[in-house]
Amino acid sequence: MTLSVAVAGASGYAGGELLRILADHPDFEIRTVTAHNNAGHPLAAHQPHLRSLAHLTLSESTPETLAGHDVVFLALPHGRSGEVAAQLAADTLVVDAGADHRLEDPADWAAFYGGEYYGSWAYGVPELIVGPDGAKQRANLAGAKRIAAPGCNASAVSLSLAPGIHAGVIEEEDIVSVLAVGPSGAGKSLKTMYLASEILGSANPYAVGGTHRHIPEIQQNLRKAGATEPTLSFTPVLVPMSRGILATSTARVKPGVTAAQVQEVWEAAYADEPFVHVLPAGSVPRTADVLGSNSVLVGVALDQAAGRVVTVLAIDNLYKGTAGAAIQSANLALGLAETAGLSVNGVAP
Ligand SMILES: NC(=O)C1=CN([C@@H]2O[C@H](COP(=O)(O)OP(=O)(O)OC[C@H]3O[C@@H](n4cnc5c(N)ncnc54)[C@H](OP(=O)(O)O)[C@@H]3O)[C@@H](O)[C@H]2O)C=CC1
Ligand SMILES: CC(=O)N[C@@H](CCC(=O)OP(=O)(O)O)C(=O)O
């Protein structure tokens, strides 16, 4: 049976990537695409690379235009998706690419976002370890009607560290994550810091000093993996690549843990995962290896002299970091094959 789909925020980067994947998904038919200032325009004016969808026109992102679909994907600014989702039918599967439903503690929401708190939904990273027995988040997605897709950086760091936290081979305090990120993570809105003249030839740190909004989301994930009060220094650095995240995380190793044990822990955590691949010992990924795919590549090493485990993880922020996670989670919620419509193969060079 083909399921009808609406994508809100279809003129943006996350909306565009959702549409690109959904266009080739065997179980979905895209019926409605919506925008805000650009409502009324042909979709092709904003997503000219989506040739098979060139017949579609952008409507307003109202509850009325989004009603009557089996699945609604929201790729709207923070605050807006919470407002729209609250007006959608309870039996519609709603997947939010934004942050409005990710945080379980209203105090975290107030501290890092502010404004109305809309409550938390099932978190859209199926591969995350969320139970003391090693249970994965996919179990909580089966049959869900409301799903919060992750923050792309939060997903990268959480997937990097959850195996080590769960297995008890790393300390949960004094974690340090530094990420190289592409500007598409910030969306299409025009801001000076994302101009080509500011980005090309430069590496620009931002949200330095514990202010990034993904910090409470990562801590929430690490608690589910087994941490009690994880502390994390998190610094993203904007680099000149349109897509991609390379997350380098380090954490103190527990006494007596060997390099072979560290490799085994990460391999065991992701052994059966279709999209998360642990590289052989001594190998680390590049962002170029995952662009355009739902793949997560992670390399892990033990820095004996520093007494720290180092993980290096690469994802495409728009694919696995957002749209791929949203669609993979929707597949699980709907009882479809988890991998339906999603590719492990990237584009290169
Ligand atoms: N880019 C990324 O890598 C990631 C993005 N996300 C999240 O996805 C969501 C969309 O982000 P992204 O695609 O990057 O952003 P863009 O700026 O590229 O797109 C925003 C979309 O929202 C629409 N929009 C803007 N203002 C309003 C409004 N007031 N009411 C309704 N619609 C509006 C825009 O329409 P119009 O063009 O007509 O103005 C556009 O379609 C955000 O919540 C973001 O945080 C999550 C993970 C990663
Ligand atoms: C380059 C850049 O600005 N990237 C964004 C990624 C945003 C994201 O993952 O989405 P949400 O805003 O929905 O959390 C950032 O670091 O905030």
XYZ file of C-alpha atoms and ligand atoms in Angstrom:
414
model
C 0.000 0.000 0.000
C 1.316 3.456 -0.870
C 1.234 5.967 1.983
C 0.502 9.643 1.345
C 3.098 12.102 2.594
C 3.343 15.839 3.216
C 6.619 17.683 3.779
C 6.450 21.062 5.543
C 9.448 23.336 5.070
C 9.981 21.834 1.634
C 11.861 24.878 0.317
C 14.640 24.465 2.930
C 17.690 22.231 3.161
C 16.222 19.610 5.497
C 12.938 19.591 3.550
C 14.840 19.217 0.278
C 16.777 16.213 1.562
C 13.593 14.610 2.900
C 12.026 15.010 -0.544
C 15.103 13.661 -2.348
C 14.972 10.442 -0.304
C 11.162 10.156 -0.252
C 10.960 10.578 -4.039
C 12.619 7.168 -4.460
C 11.029 5.467 -1.445
C 8.964 2.426 -2.479
C 6.161 2.953 0.068
C 5.547 6.710 -0.033
C 3.921 9.142 -2.426
C 4.623 12.834 -1.908
C 1.286 14.625 -2.191
C 1.878 17.989 -0.495
C 4.876 20.293 -0.083
C 4.678 23.493 1.946
C 6.715 26.601 2.727
C 6.271 30.050 4.284
C 7.522 33.150 2.417
C 7.921 31.019 -0.704
C 4.441 29.466 -0.625
C 2.853 29.698 -4.078
C 6.182 29.129 -5.868
C 6.906 26.004 -7.921
C 8.985 23.555 -5.826
C 11.470 23.517 -8.711
C 12.287 27.185 -8.050
C 13.822 26.152 -4.701
C 14.802 22.511 -5.228
C 15.873 22.415 -8.903
C 17.810 19.176 -8.310
C 14.564 17.267 -7.581
C 13.521 16.669 -11.185
C 10.906 13.999 -10.493
C 9.033 16.422 -8.203
C 9.119 19.415 -10.555
C 5.327 19.254 -10.995
C 4.700 20.186 -7.320
C 3.822 23.660 -6.018
C 4.554 24.922 -2.491
C 1.478 25.618 -0.336
C 1.255 27.378 3.040
C 2.359 25.318 6.079
C -1.020 25.265 7.797
C -2.706 22.415 9.691
C -5.325 22.375 6.917
C -2.859 21.773 4.058
C -1.040 19.144 6.114
C -4.224 17.289 7.152
C -5.359 14.071 5.466
C -1.920 12.482 4.947
C -0.632 9.239 6.427
C 2.729 10.793 7.264
C 3.758 14.432 7.802
C 7.415 15.433 7.956
C 8.040 18.827 9.555
C 11.245 20.694 8.611
C 10.291 24.038 10.108
C 12.076 26.525 12.382
C 12.074 25.814 16.134
C 8.787 26.746 17.766
C 6.879 26.580 14.518
C 6.779 22.775 14.286
C 5.486 22.422 17.851
C 2.687 24.804 17.061
C 1.726 23.070 13.795
C 2.064 19.514 15.164
C -0.278 20.254 18.053
C -3.019 20.752 15.466
C -2.464 17.531 13.481
C -4.618 14.409 13.911
C -3.453 11.934 16.564
C -3.512 9.012 14.104
C -1.195 10.745 11.601
C 2.474 9.832 11.881
C 4.269 13.139 12.457
C 8.064 13.283 12.260
C 9.677 16.539 13.350
C 13.132 17.360 11.997
C 13.352 20.332 14.363
C 14.204 20.500 18.047
C 10.757 21.136 19.520
C 10.152 17.604 20.793
C 13.637 16.259 21.515
C 14.213 17.266 25.130
C 12.519 15.410 27.953
C 13.285 17.923 30.698
C 11.398 21.242 30.389
C 14.231 22.870 32.364
C 16.688 21.950 29.567
C 14.280 23.420 27.023
C 13.954 26.636 29.007
C 17.730 26.927 29.498
C 18.803 26.248 25.899
C 15.806 27.230 23.709
C 13.120 29.111 25.639
C 9.562 29.785 24.569
C 6.737 27.302 24.772
C 7.693 23.700 25.632
C 5.747 21.190 23.528
C 6.756 17.953 25.297
C 9.027 15.139 24.115
C 8.453 12.497 21.447
C 10.107 9.163 20.600
C 13.706 10.032 19.662
C 14.644 9.226 16.082
C 18.031 7.514 16.381
C 17.240 3.772 16.169
C 20.846 2.653 16.796
C 21.288 4.414 20.123
C 21.776 2.191 23.183
C 19.045 3.218 25.610
C 18.830 0.458 28.201
C 21.070 -1.256 30.762
C 20.641 -4.503 28.817
C 21.923 -2.817 25.634
C 18.424 -2.331 24.168
C 18.336 0.042 21.217
C 16.039 2.978 20.595
C 14.422 1.229 17.584
C 12.207 -0.718 20.017
C 10.635 2.573 21.114
C 9.917 3.633 17.535
C 7.739 0.678 16.491
C 4.164 1.921 16.222
C 5.043 5.488 17.294
C 2.811 8.300 15.997
C 5.112 11.173 16.976
C 8.867 11.116 16.350
C 11.537 13.738 17.081
C 14.415 13.437 14.611
C 17.755 14.273 16.257
C 20.019 17.271 16.112
C 22.691 16.298 13.603
C 25.624 17.083 15.906
C 23.855 15.462 18.855
C 23.330 12.300 16.856
C 27.004 12.197 15.843
C 28.360 12.632 19.375
C 25.801 10.330 21.025
C 26.479 7.489 18.585
C 30.218 8.031 19.130
C 30.127 7.637 22.898
C 27.129 5.479 23.822
C 28.967 2.134 23.352
C 31.794 3.142 25.691
C 29.427 4.532 28.324
C 27.204 1.464 28.180
C 30.121 -0.980 28.456
C 31.731 1.060 31.247
C 35.094 1.429 29.496
C 35.114 5.269 29.556
C 34.478 7.820 32.287
C 31.348 9.904 31.858
C 32.856 13.160 33.090
C 35.507 15.113 31.207
C 34.274 14.158 27.731
C 35.521 16.504 25.003
C 33.937 16.702 21.535
C 35.140 18.939 18.723
C 33.230 18.830 15.458
C 34.026 20.035 11.964
C 30.657 20.921 10.430
C 29.397 22.194 7.094
C 27.240 25.341 6.843
C 24.189 23.525 5.420
C 23.510 22.568 9.061
C 22.398 26.138 9.617
C 19.736 26.077 6.904
C 19.201 28.441 3.984
C 18.547 31.626 5.935
C 20.897 34.441 5.066
C 23.328 35.242 7.869
C 26.671 36.971 7.423
C 28.687 34.213 9.117
C 27.583 31.708 6.451
C 28.480 33.813 3.402
C 31.007 32.172 1.090
C 33.332 35.141 1.690
C 33.349 34.381 5.417
C 33.634 30.600 5.160
C 35.916 29.817 2.257
C 39.514 29.556 3.384
C 38.610 29.680 7.073
C 37.615 27.416 9.996
C 35.143 29.275 12.241
C 34.261 28.029 15.737
C 30.837 28.968 17.118
C 28.719 28.350 20.239
C 31.961 28.061 22.242
C 31.898 27.645 26.027
C 29.078 25.209 26.704
C 26.312 27.170 25.000
C 25.371 24.899 22.086
C 21.774 23.658 22.123
C 22.774 20.081 21.398
C 24.582 19.674 24.745
C 21.465 18.754 26.796
C 20.316 16.458 23.987
C 23.639 14.575 24.075
C 23.576 14.364 27.888
C 20.017 13.010 27.730
C 21.179 10.327 25.289
C 24.255 9.394 27.330
C 22.143 9.041 30.475
C 20.009 6.499 28.646
C 23.161 4.655 27.616
C 24.119 4.342 31.284
C 25.705 7.622 32.415
C 24.558 9.398 35.566
C 25.792 12.999 35.268
C 27.787 13.148 32.014
C 29.841 16.286 31.509
C 30.785 17.356 28.033
C 32.833 20.124 26.495
C 31.337 20.553 23.015
C 32.771 22.819 20.309
C 31.581 22.927 16.690
C 33.798 24.463 14.015
C 32.332 25.587 10.713
C 34.559 24.450 7.826
C 34.347 24.955 4.057
C 32.342 21.886 2.991
C 28.670 22.186 2.137
C 27.623 18.997 3.963
C 29.130 16.737 6.577
C 30.100 16.389 10.214
C 33.379 14.973 11.493
C 33.000 14.546 15.250
C 36.162 13.837 17.256
C 35.371 12.894 20.838
C 37.717 11.892 23.627
C 36.991 10.503 27.081
C 39.170 9.163 29.900
C 39.593 5.404 29.684
C 38.831 3.300 32.776
C 41.916 1.702 34.378
C 43.159 -1.490 32.782
C 41.109 -1.296 29.593
C 43.122 -2.322 26.521
C 42.994 -1.075 22.925
C 41.634 -4.461 21.823
C 38.799 -4.248 24.370
C 37.914 -0.741 23.196
C 37.692 -1.888 19.580
C 35.581 -4.893 20.618
C 33.124 -2.742 22.579
C 32.355 -0.463 19.632
C 32.235 -3.355 17.150
C 29.829 -5.297 19.368
C 27.546 -2.295 19.840
C 27.067 -1.800 16.111
C 27.678 -5.315 14.730
C 24.126 -5.801 13.445
C 23.434 -2.234 12.377
C 22.673 -1.641 8.705
C 23.902 1.970 8.729
C 26.552 2.274 11.482
C 29.910 0.785 10.605
C 32.911 0.562 12.929
C 36.132 0.764 10.939
C 39.013 -1.672 11.508
C 41.471 -0.706 14.262
C 43.808 2.017 13.043
C 41.292 3.472 10.556
C 39.337 6.697 10.855
C 36.676 8.029 8.474
C 36.467 11.181 6.342
C 33.286 13.117 5.693
C 33.786 12.461 1.979
C 33.064 8.773 2.631
C 29.472 9.328 3.807
C 28.124 12.271 1.810
C 24.761 11.576 0.223
C 24.240 8.431 2.310
C 22.612 7.234 5.525
C 25.921 5.724 6.642
C 27.683 6.467 9.896
C 31.388 5.595 9.906
C 33.243 5.479 13.190
C 36.854 4.795 14.047
C 38.007 4.270 17.626
C 41.457 4.276 19.216
C 43.075 4.192 22.633
C 45.563 6.988 23.256
C 47.626 5.197 25.913
C 49.831 8.163 26.795
C 46.865 10.485 27.330
C 44.751 7.781 28.970
C 41.867 8.588 26.659
C 39.656 6.823 24.143
C 39.341 8.768 20.899
C 36.411 8.308 18.526
C 36.176 9.869 15.075
C 32.732 9.693 13.463
C 31.539 10.955 10.083
C 27.965 11.552 8.944
C 26.177 13.610 6.342
C 24.264 16.157 8.460
C 21.385 16.414 6.000
C 21.061 12.700 5.240
C 21.740 10.524 8.322
C 21.889 13.610 10.549
C 18.334 14.660 9.677
C 16.271 13.342 6.760
C 17.638 9.796 6.788
C 17.098 9.496 10.542
C 13.561 10.818 10.098
C 12.734 8.334 7.335
C 14.484 5.368 8.995
C 12.454 6.098 12.136
C 9.237 6.479 10.118
C 9.937 3.114 8.478
C 10.160 1.519 11.928
C 7.041 3.299 13.191
C 5.071 2.070 10.190
C 6.369 -1.503 10.278
C 8.183 -1.113 6.944
C 11.670 -2.459 6.298
C 13.929 -0.198 8.374
C 16.231 0.400 5.433
C 13.504 1.100 2.843
C 14.389 4.001 0.565
C 17.716 4.637 2.312
C 21.164 4.207 0.804
C 24.463 3.233 2.398
C 26.285 4.402 -0.732
C 27.530 7.964 -0.899
C 28.704 10.177 -3.732
C 32.388 10.683 -4.453
C 34.482 12.678 -5.063
N 20.047 21.727 8.101
C 20.340 20.703 8.886
O 21.402 20.035 8.727
C 19.421 20.301 9.983
C 18.221 20.926 10.204
N 17.400 20.512 11.212
C 16.148 21.193 11.507
O 15.249 21.156 10.414
C 14.437 22.325 10.423
C 14.596 23.026 9.072
O 15.947 23.405 8.929
P 16.606 23.809 7.535
O 15.969 23.086 6.433
O 18.053 23.680 7.746
O 16.194 25.357 7.436
P 15.932 26.226 6.127
O 16.116 27.634 6.568
O 16.772 25.736 5.007
O 14.382 25.955 5.792
C 13.373 26.408 6.642
C 12.021 26.032 6.071
O 11.008 26.466 6.976
C 10.153 27.406 6.318
N 9.803 28.473 7.260
C 10.565 29.548 7.631
N 9.886 30.294 8.541
C 8.678 29.700 8.712
C 7.550 29.984 9.503
N 7.501 31.046 10.312
N 6.489 29.152 9.426
C 6.500 28.070 8.624
N 7.564 27.749 7.854
C 8.633 28.544 7.895
C 10.940 27.913 5.146
O 10.019 28.357 4.142
P 10.364 29.586 3.156
O 11.464 29.119 2.289
O 9.102 29.798 2.422
O 10.761 30.737 4.050
C 11.724 26.679 4.743
O 10.912 25.830 3.989
C 14.928 23.199 11.588
O 14.143 22.972 12.725
C 16.330 22.683 11.786
O 16.791 22.951 13.072
C 17.719 19.436 11.994
C 18.897 18.774 11.825
C 19.882 19.205 10.843
C 26.386 24.790 10.982
C 25.267 24.829 11.970
O 24.881 25.891 12.421
N 24.751 23.656 12.322
C 23.660 23.567 13.245
C 23.053 22.196 13.178
C 21.614 22.283 13.557
C 20.874 21.009 13.678
O 21.307 19.897 13.738
O 19.596 21.124 13.760
P 18.721 21.716 14.902
O 18.879 23.223 14.832
O 17.382 21.265 14.560
O 19.182 21.219 16.208
C 24.085 23.898 14.661
O 25.229 23.643 15.036
O 23.221 24.352 15.423
